[in-house]
Amino acid sequence: MKRVKIIGTGSYVPEKVLTNFDLEKMVDTSDEWIHTRTGMSERRIASDKDKASDLAVKAAHKALKDSGVTPEEIDLILVATATPDMFFPSTACFVQSAIGAKKSAAFDISAACSGYIYALSVAEQYIKSGKYKTILLIATEIFSRYIDWTDRNTCVLFGDGAAATVLKGVGGNKADGIISTLIYSDGKYADLLYLMGGGSSSPLTHETIDNKLHLLKMKGNSLFKIAVKNMVKAAREALTLNGYKVSDIDLLIPHQANKRIIDAVAENLELPKEKIFVNIEKYGNTSAVSIPLALDEALKGGRIKEGDLILMVAFGGGLTWGSALIRW
Ligand code: UT7
């Protein structure tokens, strides 16, 4: 069986920066509240003309360059997104056409903020089974289009962006590559974070729009507690399953939903702060993008070296959660 390696990464965030101070002028909030409660200072907002696929293509070009892979070599494009260009065709198909990946299959994966880990798990199976050699995985989100900009409970939290990863099956006896991906779900908590307007349960009408059903709804407080519990559980299960201890982790890359969630996970695992990658201050919660964006920054910033043990843990709407353990 082939080992599955990440051989290139790239990311793209829109130029427009929305700071906490900008938000102070829009809703009844303060830089102090947002920073203390979430760790966020600013987030990026896509321009009106950009679609999720446009951000994805920009990130994809960077990851392909980083990996040395050409579009013609890609067997499969996976796009993790909760904010696709449209219901169908998939955003992955728009990316496939834009980058000229002539022989590639393409589809989207919907697992909200856990989308990257879910997609990584799918990619791992395709490569390990021998079906595909080279997979381009992109997470892309434009949540700014689905935010109620008058609701201070949610509008301060989310940011836009895209991040891509190129995966390849490799042979030989080295121990590097994906060790395990573990994914989980519990649909009974679907009402904690959802966007229903326009779906078959709630086709768009003047009434659904008046009731703001086309915008994201979140019960942040309940989510917070489940997020901490499940991320800790996912981290421990990944380590135990593969015979590792918390002290073996070189870098934890958690989903960036709230700095206080990340701190609580770290405290629970008894993992020192310097072993955790955090960039929430600059981007807010970018949903499926947050882990691959952090991975790209960690690699480019020299935070990951060959042989390091990397643990990624995600949590999001669904509810969904999961982990990826990788030897770099
Ligand atoms: O990506 C995966 C899914 N997302 C998550 O997992 C998010 C998890 N949840 C969270 O990160 C936090 O629950 C939030 C950041 C969303 C909220 O923080 P909190 O500490 O749980 O605050 P809270 O909802 O308990 O609200 C406390 C107070 C409330 O006022 P009262 O009722 O105590 O008077 C809110 O109305 O803070 C108020 N509040 C705000 N005040 C100023 C809520 N949002 C704001 C705001 N500015 N932006």
CSV table of N, CA and C and ligand atoms in Angstrom, one decimal, residues 28-30 33-34 37-38 113 152-153 156-158 193 218 220-221 223-224 227 255 257-258 260-261 285 315-317, ligand 1:
chain,number,residue,atom,x,y,z
A,28,ASP,N,-23.2,46.7,17.9
A,28,ASP,CA,-22.9,47.1,19.3
A,28,ASP,C,-21.8,46.1,19.9
A,29,THR,N,-20.6,46.3,19.6
A,29,THR,CA,-19.5,45.4,20.0
A,29,THR,C,-18.3,46.3,20.3
A,30,SER,N,-17.2,45.6,20.7
A,30,SER,CA,-15.9,46.3,21.0
A,30,SER,C,-14.7,45.4,20.6
A,33,TRP,N,-14.1,43.2,23.6
A,33,TRP,CA,-15.0,42.0,23.7
A,33,TRP,C,-14.5,41.0,22.7
A,34,ILE,N,-14.4,41.4,21.5
A,34,ILE,CA,-14.0,40.4,20.5
A,34,ILE,C,-12.7,39.7,20.8
A,37,ARG,N,-12.9,37.5,24.0
A,37,ARG,CA,-13.7,36.3,23.9
A,37,ARG,C,-13.4,35.3,22.8
A,38,THR,N,-12.6,35.8,21.8
A,38,THR,CA,-12.4,35.0,20.6
A,38,THR,C,-10.9,34.9,20.2
A,113,CYS,N,-16.9,23.2,9.1
A,113,CYS,CA,-15.5,23.5,9.5
A,113,CYS,C,-14.6,22.3,9.5
A,152,ARG,N,-24.5,40.7,16.2
A,152,ARG,CA,-23.2,40.8,16.8
A,152,ARG,C,-22.7,39.4,17.3
A,153,ASN,N,-23.7,38.5,17.5
A,153,ASN,CA,-23.3,37.1,18.0
A,153,ASN,C,-22.5,36.4,16.9
A,156,VAL,N,-19.0,38.9,14.0
A,156,VAL,CA,-17.6,39.2,14.3
A,156,VAL,C,-16.7,38.0,14.1
A,157,LEU,N,-17.3,36.8,13.8
A,157,LEU,CA,-16.5,35.6,14.0
A,157,LEU,C,-15.8,35.1,12.7
A,158,PHE,N,-16.5,35.3,11.5
A,158,PHE,CA,-16.1,34.6,10.3
A,158,PHE,C,-15.3,35.4,9.3
A,193,LEU,N,-25.7,24.8,14.5
A,193,LEU,CA,-25.0,25.6,13.4
A,193,LEU,C,-25.5,25.2,12.1
A,218,MET,N,-26.3,30.2,14.6
A,218,MET,CA,-25.4,29.5,15.4
A,218,MET,C,-25.8,29.7,16.9
A,220,GLY,N,-23.7,29.6,19.7
A,220,GLY,CA,-22.3,29.6,20.0
A,220,GLY,C,-21.9,28.9,21.4
A,221,ASN,N,-22.8,29.3,22.4
A,221,ASN,CA,-22.4,28.8,23.7
A,221,ASN,C,-22.5,27.3,23.9
A,223,LEU,N,-22.2,25.2,21.4
A,223,LEU,CA,-21.2,24.6,20.5
A,223,LEU,C,-19.8,24.6,21.2
A,224,PHE,N,-19.5,25.7,21.9
A,224,PHE,CA,-18.3,25.8,22.6
A,224,PHE,C,-17.9,24.6,23.4
A,227,ALA,N,-17.4,21.5,21.3
A,227,ALA,CA,-16.2,21.6,20.5
A,227,ALA,C,-15.0,21.2,21.3
A,255,HIS,N,-8.6,23.5,14.4
A,255,HIS,CA,-9.5,24.4,13.8
A,255,HIS,C,-9.5,25.7,14.6
A,257,ALA,N,-11.6,28.3,15.6
A,257,ALA,CA,-13.0,28.9,15.8
A,257,ALA,C,-13.0,29.9,16.9
A,258,ASN,N,-12.2,29.7,17.9
A,258,ASN,CA,-12.1,30.6,19.1
A,258,ASN,C,-10.8,30.3,19.8
A,260,ARG,N,-10.2,30.7,22.8
A,260,ARG,CA,-10.5,30.1,24.1
A,260,ARG,C,-10.8,28.6,24.0
A,261,ILE,N,-11.4,28.2,22.8
A,261,ILE,CA,-11.5,26.7,22.6
A,261,ILE,C,-10.2,26.1,22.4
A,285,ASN,N,-12.6,32.9,12.0
A,285,ASN,CA,-12.9,31.5,11.7
A,285,ASN,C,-13.2,31.4,10.2
A,315,PHE,N,-13.5,20.7,14.1
A,315,PHE,CA,-14.8,20.6,14.7
A,315,PHE,C,-15.7,21.5,13.9
A,316,GLY,N,-16.9,21.1,13.6
A,316,GLY,CA,-17.8,22.1,12.9
A,316,GLY,C,-19.3,21.6,12.8
A,317,GLY,N,-20.0,22.4,12.0
A,317,GLY,CA,-21.4,22.1,11.9
A,317,GLY,C,-21.7,20.7,11.4
B,1,UT7,O1,-16.3,26.7,13.7
B,1,UT7,C1,-17.0,25.8,14.5
B,1,UT7,C2,-18.2,26.3,15.1
B,1,UT7,N1,-18.1,27.5,15.9
B,1,UT7,C3,-17.8,27.4,17.2
B,1,UT7,O2,-17.5,26.3,17.7
B,1,UT7,C4,-18.0,28.6,18.0
B,1,UT7,C5,-18.1,28.3,19.5
B,1,UT7,N2,-18.6,29.4,20.3
B,1,UT7,C6,-17.9,30.5,20.6
B,1,UT7,O3,-16.8,30.7,20.1
B,1,UT7,C7,-18.4,31.4,21.6
B,1,UT7,O4,-19.5,30.9,22.2
B,1,UT7,C8,-18.8,32.8,21.0
B,1,UT7,C9,-17.6,33.6,20.6
B,1,UT7,C10,-19.7,32.7,19.8
B,1,UT7,C11,-19.5,33.7,22.1
B,1,UT7,O5,-18.7,33.8,23.3
B,1,UT7,P1,-19.3,33.5,24.7
B,1,UT7,O6,-18.2,33.8,25.7
B,1,UT7,O7,-19.9,32.1,24.7
B,1,UT7,O8,-20.4,34.6,24.8
B,1,UT7,P2,-22.0,34.4,25.1
B,1,UT7,O9,-22.6,33.9,23.8
B,1,UT7,O10,-22.2,33.6,26.3
B,1,UT7,O11,-22.5,35.9,25.3
B,1,UT7,C12,-22.1,36.6,26.5
B,1,UT7,C13,-22.6,38.0,26.3
B,1,UT7,C14,-24.0,38.1,25.9
B,1,UT7,O12,-24.6,39.2,26.6
B,1,UT7,P3,-25.4,39.0,28.0
B,1,UT7,O13,-26.6,38.2,27.5
B,1,UT7,O14,-24.5,38.3,28.9
B,1,UT7,O15,-25.8,40.4,28.3
B,1,UT7,C15,-24.0,38.4,24.5
B,1,UT7,O16,-25.1,39.1,24.1
B,1,UT7,O17,-21.8,38.7,25.3
B,1,UT7,C16,-22.7,39.3,24.4
B,1,UT7,N3,-22.2,39.3,23.0
B,1,UT7,C17,-21.4,40.3,22.6
B,1,UT7,N4,-21.0,41.5,23.2
B,1,UT7,C18,-20.3,42.3,22.4
B,1,UT7,C19,-22.2,38.3,22.1
B,1,UT7,N5,-21.5,38.7,21.0
B,1,UT7,C20,-21.0,40.0,21.3
B,1,UT7,C21,-20.2,40.9,20.6
B,1,UT7,N6,-19.9,42.0,21.2
B,1,UT7,N7,-19.8,40.6,19.3
